mmCIF file with all atom_site columns, C-alpha atoms in Angstrom:
data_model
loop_
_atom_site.group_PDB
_atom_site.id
_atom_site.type_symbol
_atom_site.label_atom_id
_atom_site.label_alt_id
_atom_site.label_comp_id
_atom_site.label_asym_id
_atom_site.label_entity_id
_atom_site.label_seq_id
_atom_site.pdbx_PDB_ins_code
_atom_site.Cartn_x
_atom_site.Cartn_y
_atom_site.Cartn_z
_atom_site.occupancy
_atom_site.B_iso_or_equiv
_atom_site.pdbx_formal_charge
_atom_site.auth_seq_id
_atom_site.auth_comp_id
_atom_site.auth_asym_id
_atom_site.auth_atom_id
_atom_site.pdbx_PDB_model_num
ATOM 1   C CA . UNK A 1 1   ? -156.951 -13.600 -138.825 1.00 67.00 ? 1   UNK A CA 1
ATOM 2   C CA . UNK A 1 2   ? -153.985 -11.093 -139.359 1.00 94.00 ? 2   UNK A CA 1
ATOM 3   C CA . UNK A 1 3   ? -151.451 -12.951 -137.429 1.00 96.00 ? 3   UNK A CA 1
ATOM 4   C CA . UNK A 1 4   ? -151.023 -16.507 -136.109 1.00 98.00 ? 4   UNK A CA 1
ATOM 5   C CA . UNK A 1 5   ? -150.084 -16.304 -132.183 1.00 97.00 ? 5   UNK A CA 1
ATOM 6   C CA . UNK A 1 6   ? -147.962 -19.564 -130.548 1.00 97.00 ? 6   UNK A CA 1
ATOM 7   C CA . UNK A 1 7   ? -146.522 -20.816 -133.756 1.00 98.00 ? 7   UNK A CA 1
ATOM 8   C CA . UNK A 1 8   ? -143.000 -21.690 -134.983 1.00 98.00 ? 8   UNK A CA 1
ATOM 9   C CA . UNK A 1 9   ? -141.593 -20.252 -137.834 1.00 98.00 ? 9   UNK A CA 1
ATOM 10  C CA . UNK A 1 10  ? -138.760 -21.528 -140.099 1.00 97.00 ? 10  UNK A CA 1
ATOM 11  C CA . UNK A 1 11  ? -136.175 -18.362 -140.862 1.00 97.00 ? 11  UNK A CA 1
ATOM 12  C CA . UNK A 1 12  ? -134.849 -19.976 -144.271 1.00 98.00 ? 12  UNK A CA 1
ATOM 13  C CA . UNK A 1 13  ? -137.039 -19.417 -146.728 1.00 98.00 ? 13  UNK A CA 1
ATOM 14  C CA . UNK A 1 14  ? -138.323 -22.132 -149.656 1.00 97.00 ? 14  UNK A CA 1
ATOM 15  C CA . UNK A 1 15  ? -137.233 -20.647 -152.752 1.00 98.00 ? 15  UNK A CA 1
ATOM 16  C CA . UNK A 1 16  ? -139.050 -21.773 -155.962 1.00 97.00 ? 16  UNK A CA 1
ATOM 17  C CA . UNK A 1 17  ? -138.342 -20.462 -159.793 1.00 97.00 ? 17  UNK A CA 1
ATOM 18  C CA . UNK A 1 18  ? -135.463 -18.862 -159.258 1.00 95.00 ? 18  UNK A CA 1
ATOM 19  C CA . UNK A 1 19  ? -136.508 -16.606 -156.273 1.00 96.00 ? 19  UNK A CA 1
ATOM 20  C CA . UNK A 1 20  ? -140.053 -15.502 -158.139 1.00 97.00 ? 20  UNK A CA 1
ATOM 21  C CA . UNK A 1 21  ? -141.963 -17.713 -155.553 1.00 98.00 ? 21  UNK A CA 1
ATOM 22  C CA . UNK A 1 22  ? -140.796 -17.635 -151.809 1.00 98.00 ? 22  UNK A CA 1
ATOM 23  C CA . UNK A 1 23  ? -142.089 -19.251 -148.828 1.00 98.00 ? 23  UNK A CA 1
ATOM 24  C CA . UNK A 1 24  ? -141.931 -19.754 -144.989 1.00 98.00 ? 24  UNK A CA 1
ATOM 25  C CA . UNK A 1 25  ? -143.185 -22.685 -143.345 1.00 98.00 ? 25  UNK A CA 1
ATOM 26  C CA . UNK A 1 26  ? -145.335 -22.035 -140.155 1.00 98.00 ? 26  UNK A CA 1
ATOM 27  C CA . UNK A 1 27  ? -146.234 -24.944 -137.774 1.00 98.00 ? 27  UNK A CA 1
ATOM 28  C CA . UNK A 1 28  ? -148.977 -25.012 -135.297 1.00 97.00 ? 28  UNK A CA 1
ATOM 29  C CA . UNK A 1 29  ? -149.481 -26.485 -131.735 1.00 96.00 ? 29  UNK A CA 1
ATOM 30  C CA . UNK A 1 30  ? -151.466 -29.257 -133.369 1.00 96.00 ? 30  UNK A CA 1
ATOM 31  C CA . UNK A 1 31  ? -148.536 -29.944 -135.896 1.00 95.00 ? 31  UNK A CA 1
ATOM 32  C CA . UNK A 1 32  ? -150.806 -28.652 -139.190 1.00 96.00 ? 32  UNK A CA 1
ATOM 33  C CA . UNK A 1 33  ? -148.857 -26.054 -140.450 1.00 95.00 ? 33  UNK A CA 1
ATOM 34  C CA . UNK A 1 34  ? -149.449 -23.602 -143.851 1.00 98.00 ? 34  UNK A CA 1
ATOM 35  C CA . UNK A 1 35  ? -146.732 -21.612 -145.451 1.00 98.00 ? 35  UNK A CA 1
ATOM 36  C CA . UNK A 1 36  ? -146.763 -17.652 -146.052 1.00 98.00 ? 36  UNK A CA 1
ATOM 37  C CA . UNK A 1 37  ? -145.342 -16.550 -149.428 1.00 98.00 ? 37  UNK A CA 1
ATOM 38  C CA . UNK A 1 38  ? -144.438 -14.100 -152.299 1.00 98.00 ? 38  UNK A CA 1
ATOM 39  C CA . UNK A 1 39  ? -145.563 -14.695 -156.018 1.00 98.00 ? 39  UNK A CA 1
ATOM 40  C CA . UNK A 1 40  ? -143.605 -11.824 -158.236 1.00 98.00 ? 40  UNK A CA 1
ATOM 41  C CA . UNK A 1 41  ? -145.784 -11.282 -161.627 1.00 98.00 ? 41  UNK A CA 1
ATOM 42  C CA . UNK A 1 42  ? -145.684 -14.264 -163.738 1.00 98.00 ? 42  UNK A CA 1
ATOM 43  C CA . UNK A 1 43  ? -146.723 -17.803 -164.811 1.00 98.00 ? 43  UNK A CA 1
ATOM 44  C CA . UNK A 1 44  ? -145.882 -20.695 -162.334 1.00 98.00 ? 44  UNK A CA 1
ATOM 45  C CA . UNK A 1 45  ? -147.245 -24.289 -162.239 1.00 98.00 ? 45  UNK A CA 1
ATOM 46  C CA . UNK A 1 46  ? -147.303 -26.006 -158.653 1.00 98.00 ? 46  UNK A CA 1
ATOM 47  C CA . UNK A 1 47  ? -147.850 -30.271 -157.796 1.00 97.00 ? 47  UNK A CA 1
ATOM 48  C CA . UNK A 1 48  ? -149.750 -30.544 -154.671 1.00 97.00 ? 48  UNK A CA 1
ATOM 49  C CA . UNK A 1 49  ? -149.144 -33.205 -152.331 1.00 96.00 ? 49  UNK A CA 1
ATOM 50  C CA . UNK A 1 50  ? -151.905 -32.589 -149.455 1.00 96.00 ? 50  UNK A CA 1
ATOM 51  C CA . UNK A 1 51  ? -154.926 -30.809 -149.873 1.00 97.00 ? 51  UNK A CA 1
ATOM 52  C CA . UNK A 1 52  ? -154.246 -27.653 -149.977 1.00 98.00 ? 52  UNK A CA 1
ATOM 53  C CA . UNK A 1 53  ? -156.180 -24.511 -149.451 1.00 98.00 ? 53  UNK A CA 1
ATOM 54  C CA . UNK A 1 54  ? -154.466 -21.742 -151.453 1.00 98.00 ? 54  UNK A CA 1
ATOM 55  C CA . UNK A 1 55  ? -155.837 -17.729 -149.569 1.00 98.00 ? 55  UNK A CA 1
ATOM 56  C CA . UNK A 1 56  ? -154.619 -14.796 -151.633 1.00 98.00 ? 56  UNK A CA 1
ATOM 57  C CA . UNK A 1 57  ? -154.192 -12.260 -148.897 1.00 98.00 ? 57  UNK A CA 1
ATOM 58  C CA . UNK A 1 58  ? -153.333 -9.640  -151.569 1.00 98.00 ? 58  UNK A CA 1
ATOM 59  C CA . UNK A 1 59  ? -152.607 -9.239  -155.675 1.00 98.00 ? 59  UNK A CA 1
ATOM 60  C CA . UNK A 1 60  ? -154.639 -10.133 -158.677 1.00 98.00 ? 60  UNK A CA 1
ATOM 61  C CA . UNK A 1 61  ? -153.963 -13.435 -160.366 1.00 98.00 ? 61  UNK A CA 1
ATOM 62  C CA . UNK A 1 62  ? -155.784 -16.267 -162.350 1.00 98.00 ? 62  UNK A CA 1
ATOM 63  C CA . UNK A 1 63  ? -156.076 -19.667 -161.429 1.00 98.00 ? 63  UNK A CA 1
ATOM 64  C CA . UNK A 1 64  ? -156.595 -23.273 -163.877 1.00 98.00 ? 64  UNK A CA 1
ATOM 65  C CA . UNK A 1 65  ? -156.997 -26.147 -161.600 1.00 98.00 ? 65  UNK A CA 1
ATOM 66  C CA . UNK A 1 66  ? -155.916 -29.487 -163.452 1.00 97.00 ? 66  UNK A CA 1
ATOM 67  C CA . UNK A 1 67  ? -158.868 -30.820 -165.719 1.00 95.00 ? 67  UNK A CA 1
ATOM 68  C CA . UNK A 1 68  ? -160.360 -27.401 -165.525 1.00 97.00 ? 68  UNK A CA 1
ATOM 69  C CA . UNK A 1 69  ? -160.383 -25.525 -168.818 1.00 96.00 ? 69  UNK A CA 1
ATOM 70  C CA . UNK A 1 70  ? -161.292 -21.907 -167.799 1.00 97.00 ? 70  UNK A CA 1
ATOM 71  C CA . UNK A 1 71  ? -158.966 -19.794 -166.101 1.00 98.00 ? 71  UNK A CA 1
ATOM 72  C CA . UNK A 1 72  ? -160.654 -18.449 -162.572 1.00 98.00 ? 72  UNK A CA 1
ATOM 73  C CA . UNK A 1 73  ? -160.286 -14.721 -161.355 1.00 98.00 ? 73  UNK A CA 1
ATOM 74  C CA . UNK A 1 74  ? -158.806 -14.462 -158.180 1.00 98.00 ? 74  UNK A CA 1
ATOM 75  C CA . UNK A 1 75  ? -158.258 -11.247 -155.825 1.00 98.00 ? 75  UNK A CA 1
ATOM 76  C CA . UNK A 1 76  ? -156.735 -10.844 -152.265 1.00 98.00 ? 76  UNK A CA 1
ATOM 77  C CA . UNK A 1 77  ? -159.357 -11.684 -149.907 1.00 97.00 ? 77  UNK A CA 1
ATOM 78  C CA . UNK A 1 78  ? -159.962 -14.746 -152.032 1.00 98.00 ? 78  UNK A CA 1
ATOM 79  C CA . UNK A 1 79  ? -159.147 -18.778 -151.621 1.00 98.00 ? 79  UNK A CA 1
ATOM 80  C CA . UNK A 1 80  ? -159.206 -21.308 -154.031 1.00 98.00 ? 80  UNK A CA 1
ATOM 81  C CA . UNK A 1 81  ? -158.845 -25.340 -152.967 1.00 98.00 ? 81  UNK A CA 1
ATOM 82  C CA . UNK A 1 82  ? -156.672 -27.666 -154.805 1.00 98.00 ? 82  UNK A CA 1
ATOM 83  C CA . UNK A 1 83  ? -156.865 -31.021 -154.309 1.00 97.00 ? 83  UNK A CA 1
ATOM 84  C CA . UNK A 1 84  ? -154.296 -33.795 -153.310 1.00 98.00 ? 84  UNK A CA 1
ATOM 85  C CA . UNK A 1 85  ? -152.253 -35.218 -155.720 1.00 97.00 ? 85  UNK A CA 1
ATOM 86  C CA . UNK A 1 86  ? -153.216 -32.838 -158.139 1.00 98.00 ? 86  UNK A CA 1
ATOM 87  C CA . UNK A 1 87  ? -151.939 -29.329 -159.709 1.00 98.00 ? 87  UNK A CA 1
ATOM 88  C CA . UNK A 1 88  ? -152.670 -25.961 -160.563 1.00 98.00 ? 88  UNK A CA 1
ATOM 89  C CA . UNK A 1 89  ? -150.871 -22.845 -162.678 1.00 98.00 ? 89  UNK A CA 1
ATOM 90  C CA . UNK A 1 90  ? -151.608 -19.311 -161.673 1.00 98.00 ? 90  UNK A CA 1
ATOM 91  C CA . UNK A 1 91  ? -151.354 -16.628 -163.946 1.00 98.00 ? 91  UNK A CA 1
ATOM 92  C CA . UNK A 1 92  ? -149.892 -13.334 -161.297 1.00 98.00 ? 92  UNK A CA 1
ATOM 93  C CA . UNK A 1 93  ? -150.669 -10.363 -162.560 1.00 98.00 ? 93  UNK A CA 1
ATOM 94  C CA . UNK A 1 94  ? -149.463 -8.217  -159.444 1.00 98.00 ? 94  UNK A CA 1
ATOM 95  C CA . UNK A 1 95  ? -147.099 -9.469  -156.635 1.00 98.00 ? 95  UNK A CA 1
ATOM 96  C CA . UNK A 1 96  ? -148.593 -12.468 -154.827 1.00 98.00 ? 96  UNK A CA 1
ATOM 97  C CA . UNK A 1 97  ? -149.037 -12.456 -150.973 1.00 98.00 ? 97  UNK A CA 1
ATOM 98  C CA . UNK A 1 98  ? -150.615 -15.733 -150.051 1.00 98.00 ? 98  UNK A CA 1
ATOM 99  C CA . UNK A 1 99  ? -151.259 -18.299 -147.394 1.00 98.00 ? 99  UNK A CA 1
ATOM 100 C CA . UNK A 1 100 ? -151.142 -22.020 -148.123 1.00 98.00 ? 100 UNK A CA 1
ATOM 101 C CA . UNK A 1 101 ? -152.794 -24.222 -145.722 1.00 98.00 ? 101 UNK A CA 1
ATOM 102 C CA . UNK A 1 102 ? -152.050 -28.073 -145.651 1.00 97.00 ? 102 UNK A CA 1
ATOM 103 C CA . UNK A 1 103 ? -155.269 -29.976 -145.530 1.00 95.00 ? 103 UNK A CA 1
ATOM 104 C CA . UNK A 1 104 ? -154.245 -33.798 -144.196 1.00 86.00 ? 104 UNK A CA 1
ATOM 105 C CA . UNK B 2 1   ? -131.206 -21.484 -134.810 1.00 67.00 ? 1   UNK B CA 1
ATOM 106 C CA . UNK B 2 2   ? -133.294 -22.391 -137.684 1.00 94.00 ? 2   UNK B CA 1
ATOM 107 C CA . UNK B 2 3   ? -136.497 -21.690 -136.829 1.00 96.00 ? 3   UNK B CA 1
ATOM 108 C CA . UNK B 2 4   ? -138.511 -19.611 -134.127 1.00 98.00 ? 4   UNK B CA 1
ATOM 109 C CA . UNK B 2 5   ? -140.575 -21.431 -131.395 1.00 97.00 ? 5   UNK B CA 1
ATOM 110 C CA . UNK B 2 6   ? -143.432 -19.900 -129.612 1.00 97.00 ? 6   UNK B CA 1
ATOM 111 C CA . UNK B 2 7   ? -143.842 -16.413 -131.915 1.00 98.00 ? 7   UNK B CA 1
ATOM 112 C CA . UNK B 2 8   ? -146.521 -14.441 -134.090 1.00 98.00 ? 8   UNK B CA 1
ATOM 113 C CA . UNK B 2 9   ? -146.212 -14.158 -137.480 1.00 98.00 ? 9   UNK B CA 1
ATOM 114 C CA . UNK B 2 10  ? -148.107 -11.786 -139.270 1.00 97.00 ? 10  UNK B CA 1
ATOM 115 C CA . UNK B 2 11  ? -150.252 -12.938 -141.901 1.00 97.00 ? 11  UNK B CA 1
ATOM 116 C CA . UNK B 2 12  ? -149.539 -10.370 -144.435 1.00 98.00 ? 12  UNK B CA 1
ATOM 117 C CA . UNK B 2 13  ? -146.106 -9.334  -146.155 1.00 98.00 ? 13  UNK B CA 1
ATOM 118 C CA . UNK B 2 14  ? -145.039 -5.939  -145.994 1.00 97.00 ? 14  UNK B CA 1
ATOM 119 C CA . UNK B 2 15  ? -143.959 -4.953  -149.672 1.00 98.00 ? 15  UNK B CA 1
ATOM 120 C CA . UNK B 2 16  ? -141.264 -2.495  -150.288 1.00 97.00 ? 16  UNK B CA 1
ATOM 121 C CA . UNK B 2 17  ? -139.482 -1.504  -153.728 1.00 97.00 ? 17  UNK B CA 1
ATOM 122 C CA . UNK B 2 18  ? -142.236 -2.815  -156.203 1.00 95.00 ? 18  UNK B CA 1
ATOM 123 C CA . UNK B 2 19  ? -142.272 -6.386  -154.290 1.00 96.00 ? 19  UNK B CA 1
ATOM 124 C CA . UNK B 2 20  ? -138.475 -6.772  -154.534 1.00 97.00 ? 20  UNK B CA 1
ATOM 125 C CA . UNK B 2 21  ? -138.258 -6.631  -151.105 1.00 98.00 ? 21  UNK B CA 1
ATOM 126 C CA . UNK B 2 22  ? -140.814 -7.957  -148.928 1.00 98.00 ? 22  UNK B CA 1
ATOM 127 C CA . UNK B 2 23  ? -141.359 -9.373  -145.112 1.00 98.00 ? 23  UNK B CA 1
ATOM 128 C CA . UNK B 2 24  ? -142.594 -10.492 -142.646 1.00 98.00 ? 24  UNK B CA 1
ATOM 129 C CA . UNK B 2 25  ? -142.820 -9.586  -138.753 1.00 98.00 ? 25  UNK B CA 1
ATOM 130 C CA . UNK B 2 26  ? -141.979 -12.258 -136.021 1.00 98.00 ? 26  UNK B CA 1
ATOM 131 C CA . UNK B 2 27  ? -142.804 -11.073 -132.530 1.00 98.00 ? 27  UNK B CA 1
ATOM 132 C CA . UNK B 2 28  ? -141.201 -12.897 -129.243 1.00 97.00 ? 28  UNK B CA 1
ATOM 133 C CA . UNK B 2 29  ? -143.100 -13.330 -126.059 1.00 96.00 ? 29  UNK B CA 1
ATOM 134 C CA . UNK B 2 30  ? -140.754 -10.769 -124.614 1.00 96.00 ? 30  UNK B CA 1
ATOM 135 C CA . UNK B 2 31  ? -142.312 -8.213  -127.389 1.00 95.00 ? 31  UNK B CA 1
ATOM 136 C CA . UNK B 2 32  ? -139.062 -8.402  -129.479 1.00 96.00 ? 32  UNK B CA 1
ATOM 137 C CA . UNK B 2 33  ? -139.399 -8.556  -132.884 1.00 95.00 ? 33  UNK B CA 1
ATOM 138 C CA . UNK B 2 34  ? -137.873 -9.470  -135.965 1.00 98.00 ? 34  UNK B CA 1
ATOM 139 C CA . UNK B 2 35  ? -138.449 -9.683  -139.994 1.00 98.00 ? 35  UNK B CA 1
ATOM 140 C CA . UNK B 2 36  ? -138.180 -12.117 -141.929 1.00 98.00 ? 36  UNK B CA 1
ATOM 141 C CA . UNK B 2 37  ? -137.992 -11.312 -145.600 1.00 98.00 ? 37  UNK B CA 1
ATOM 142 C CA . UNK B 2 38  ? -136.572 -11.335 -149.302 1.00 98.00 ? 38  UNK B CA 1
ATOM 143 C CA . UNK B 2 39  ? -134.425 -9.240  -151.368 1.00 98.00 ? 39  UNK B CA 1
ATOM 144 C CA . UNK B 2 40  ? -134.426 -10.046 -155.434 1.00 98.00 ? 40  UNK B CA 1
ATOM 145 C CA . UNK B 2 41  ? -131.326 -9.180  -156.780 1.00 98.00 ? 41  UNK B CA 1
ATOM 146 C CA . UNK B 2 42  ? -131.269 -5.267  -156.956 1.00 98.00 ? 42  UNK B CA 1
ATOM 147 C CA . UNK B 2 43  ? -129.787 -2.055  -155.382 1.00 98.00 ? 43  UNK B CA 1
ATOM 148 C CA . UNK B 2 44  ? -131.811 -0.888  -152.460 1.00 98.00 ? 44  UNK B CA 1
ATOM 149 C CA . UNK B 2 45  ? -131.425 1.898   -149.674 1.00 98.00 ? 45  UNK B CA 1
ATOM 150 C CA . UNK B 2 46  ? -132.740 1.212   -146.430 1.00 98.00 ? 46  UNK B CA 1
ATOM 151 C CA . UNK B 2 47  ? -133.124 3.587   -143.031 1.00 97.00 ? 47  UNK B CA 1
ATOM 152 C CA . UNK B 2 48  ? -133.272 2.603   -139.488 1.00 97.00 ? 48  UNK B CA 1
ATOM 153 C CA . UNK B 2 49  ? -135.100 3.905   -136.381 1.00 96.00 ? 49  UNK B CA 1
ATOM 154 C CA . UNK B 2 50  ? -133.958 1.379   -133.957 1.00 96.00 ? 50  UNK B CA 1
ATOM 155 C CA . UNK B 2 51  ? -130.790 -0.390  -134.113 1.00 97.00 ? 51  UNK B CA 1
ATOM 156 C CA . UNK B 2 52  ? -130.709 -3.374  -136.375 1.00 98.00 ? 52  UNK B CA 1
ATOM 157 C CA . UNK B 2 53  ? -128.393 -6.631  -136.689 1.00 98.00 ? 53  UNK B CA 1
ATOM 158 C CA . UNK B 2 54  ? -128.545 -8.194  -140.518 1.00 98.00 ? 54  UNK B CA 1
ATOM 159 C CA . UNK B 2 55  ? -128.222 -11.609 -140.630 1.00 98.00 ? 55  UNK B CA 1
ATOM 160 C CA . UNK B 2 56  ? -128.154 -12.573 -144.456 1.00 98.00 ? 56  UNK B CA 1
ATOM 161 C CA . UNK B 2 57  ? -129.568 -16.499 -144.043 1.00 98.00 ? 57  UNK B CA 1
ATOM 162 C CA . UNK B 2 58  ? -128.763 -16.864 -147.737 1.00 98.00 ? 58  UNK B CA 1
ATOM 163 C CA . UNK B 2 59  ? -127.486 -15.097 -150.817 1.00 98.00 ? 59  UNK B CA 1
ATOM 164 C CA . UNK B 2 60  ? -124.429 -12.460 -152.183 1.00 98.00 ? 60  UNK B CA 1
ATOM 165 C CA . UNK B 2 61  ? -124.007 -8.831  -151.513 1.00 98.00 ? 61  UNK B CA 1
ATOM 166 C CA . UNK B 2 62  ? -122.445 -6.020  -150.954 1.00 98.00 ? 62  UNK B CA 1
ATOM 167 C CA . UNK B 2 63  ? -123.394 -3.509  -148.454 1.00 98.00 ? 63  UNK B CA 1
ATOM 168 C CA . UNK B 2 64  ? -122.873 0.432   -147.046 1.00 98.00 ? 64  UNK B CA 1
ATOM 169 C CA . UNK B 2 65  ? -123.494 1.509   -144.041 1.00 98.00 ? 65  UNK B CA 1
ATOM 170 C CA . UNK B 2 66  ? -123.673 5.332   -144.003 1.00 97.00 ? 66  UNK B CA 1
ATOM 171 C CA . UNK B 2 67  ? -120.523 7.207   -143.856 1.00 95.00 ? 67  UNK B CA 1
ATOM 172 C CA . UNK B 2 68  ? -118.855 4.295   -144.999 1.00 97.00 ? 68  UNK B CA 1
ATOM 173 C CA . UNK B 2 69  ? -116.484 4.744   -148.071 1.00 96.00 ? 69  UNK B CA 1
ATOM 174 C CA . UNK B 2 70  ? -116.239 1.279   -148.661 1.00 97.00 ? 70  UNK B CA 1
ATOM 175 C CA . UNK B 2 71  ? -118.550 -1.585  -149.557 1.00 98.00 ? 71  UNK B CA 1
ATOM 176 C CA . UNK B 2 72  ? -118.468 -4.961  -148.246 1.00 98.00 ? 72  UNK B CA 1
ATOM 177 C CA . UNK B 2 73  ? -119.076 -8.245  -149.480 1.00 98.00 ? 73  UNK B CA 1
ATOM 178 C CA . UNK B 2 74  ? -121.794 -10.109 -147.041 1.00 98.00 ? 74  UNK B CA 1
ATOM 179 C CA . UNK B 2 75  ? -122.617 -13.434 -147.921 1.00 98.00 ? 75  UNK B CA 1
ATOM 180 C CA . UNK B 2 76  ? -125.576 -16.156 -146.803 1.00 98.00 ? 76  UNK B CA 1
ATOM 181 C CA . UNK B 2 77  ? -124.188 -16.447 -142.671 1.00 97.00 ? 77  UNK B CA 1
ATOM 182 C CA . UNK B 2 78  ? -123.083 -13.730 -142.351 1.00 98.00 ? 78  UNK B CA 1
ATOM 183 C CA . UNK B 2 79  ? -123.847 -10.704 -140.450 1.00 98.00 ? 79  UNK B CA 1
ATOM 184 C CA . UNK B 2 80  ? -123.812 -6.437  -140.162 1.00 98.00 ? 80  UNK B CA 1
ATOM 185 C CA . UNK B 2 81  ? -125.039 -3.963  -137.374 1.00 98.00 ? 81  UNK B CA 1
ATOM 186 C CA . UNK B 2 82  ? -127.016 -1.029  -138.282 1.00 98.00 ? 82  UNK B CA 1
ATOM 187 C CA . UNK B 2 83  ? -126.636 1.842   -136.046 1.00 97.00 ? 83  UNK B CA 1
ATOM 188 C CA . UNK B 2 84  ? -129.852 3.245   -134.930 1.00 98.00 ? 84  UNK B CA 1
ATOM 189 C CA . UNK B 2 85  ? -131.497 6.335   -137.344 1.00 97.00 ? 85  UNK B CA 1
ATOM 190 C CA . UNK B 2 86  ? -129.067 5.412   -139.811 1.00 98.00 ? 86  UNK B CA 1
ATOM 191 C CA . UNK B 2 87  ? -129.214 3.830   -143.259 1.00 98.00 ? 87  UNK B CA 1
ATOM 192 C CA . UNK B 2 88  ? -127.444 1.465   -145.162 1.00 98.00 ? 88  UNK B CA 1
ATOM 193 C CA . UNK B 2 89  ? -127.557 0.224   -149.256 1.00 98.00 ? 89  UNK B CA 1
ATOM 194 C CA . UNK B 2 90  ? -127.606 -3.274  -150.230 1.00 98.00 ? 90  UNK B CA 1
ATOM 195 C CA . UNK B 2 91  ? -126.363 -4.665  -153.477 1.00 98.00 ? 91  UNK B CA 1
ATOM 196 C CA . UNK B 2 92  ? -128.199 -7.930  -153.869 1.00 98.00 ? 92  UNK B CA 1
ATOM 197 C CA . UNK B 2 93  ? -126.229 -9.757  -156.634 1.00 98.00 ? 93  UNK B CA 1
ATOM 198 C CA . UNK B 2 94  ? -128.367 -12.891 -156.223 1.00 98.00 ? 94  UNK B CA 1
ATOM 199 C CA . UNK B 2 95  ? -131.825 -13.561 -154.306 1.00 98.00 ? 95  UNK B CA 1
ATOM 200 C CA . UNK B 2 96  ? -131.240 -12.520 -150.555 1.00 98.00 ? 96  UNK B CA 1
ATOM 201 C CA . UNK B 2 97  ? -132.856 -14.632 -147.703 1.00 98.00 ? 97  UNK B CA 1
ATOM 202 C CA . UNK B 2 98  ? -132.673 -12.262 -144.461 1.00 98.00 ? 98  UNK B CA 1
ATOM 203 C CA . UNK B 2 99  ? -133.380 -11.891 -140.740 1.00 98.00 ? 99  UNK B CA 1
ATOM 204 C CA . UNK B 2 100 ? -133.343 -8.470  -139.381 1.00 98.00 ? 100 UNK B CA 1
ATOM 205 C CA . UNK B 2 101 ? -133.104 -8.221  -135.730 1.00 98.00 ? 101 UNK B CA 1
ATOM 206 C CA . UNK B 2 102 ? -134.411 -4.687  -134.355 1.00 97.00 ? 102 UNK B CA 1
ATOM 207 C CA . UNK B 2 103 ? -132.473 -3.943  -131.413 1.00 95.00 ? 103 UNK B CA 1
ATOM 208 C CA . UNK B 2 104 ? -134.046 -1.053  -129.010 1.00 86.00 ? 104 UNK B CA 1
#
């Protein structure tokens, strides 16, 4: 899906690491909503509340889920799930455009 | 207004400057749109086709519209107008938040 049709947007951004992570939030009908953000190169570690489902819609980055001990490979076009209550680190190699959706 | 009801959002960012600027586009039922995006700090020339209004939602900088001799200090609430086919520079000193209104 390129674009999400009937939703509301927030216009201030979520601003993370000092401005190397960004994010909008974007609510649906049904009240699930994901955020749409920007990852500039570099090493970040995020807490997850919900279960999140993490969609790199373009870049190159690697992914450690916690307890995992090898670093995953992941390109745009790609998803990775985190689970609730947990954390991961990514490892962005290129600018970051991603998708976040919140998994209740 | 601090968010946007009823819209599309597009899915993917449009990246511009090596990923120092970057946004999104918000379309209205009435087929207006605006963007939604991020400046990190930097210097950065921009040109118009349609009219735009500026609305920096967070963030320090100065700006020039073309023609201009002078910069001017715009800071997170406030607002410039773009003339159409114009251009303007922005001096981010710290992380911009923006909404750009296109105006046709």
């Amino acid at each position: 899906m390129s674009e999400f049709k009937e939703v509301t947007v927030t216009k201030a951004a979520s601003v993370y690491f000092d401005g190397k992570v960004t994010s909008r939030k974007v609510t649906f009908n049904d009240g699930s909503f994901k955020t749409l953000g920007i990852m500039m190169p570099g090493e970040y570690k995020f807490g997850t509340n919900e279960e999140e489902l993490m969609e790199i819609t373009a870049g190159e980055c690697e992914i450690l889920l916690a307890g995992a001990t090898e670093w995953q490979n992941i390109s745009g076009g790609q998803s990775f799930g985190v689970p609730a209550n947990s954390s991961f680190e990514v490892r962005a190699k290129t600018l970051i455009d991603y998708c976040c959706t919140y998994i209740s």
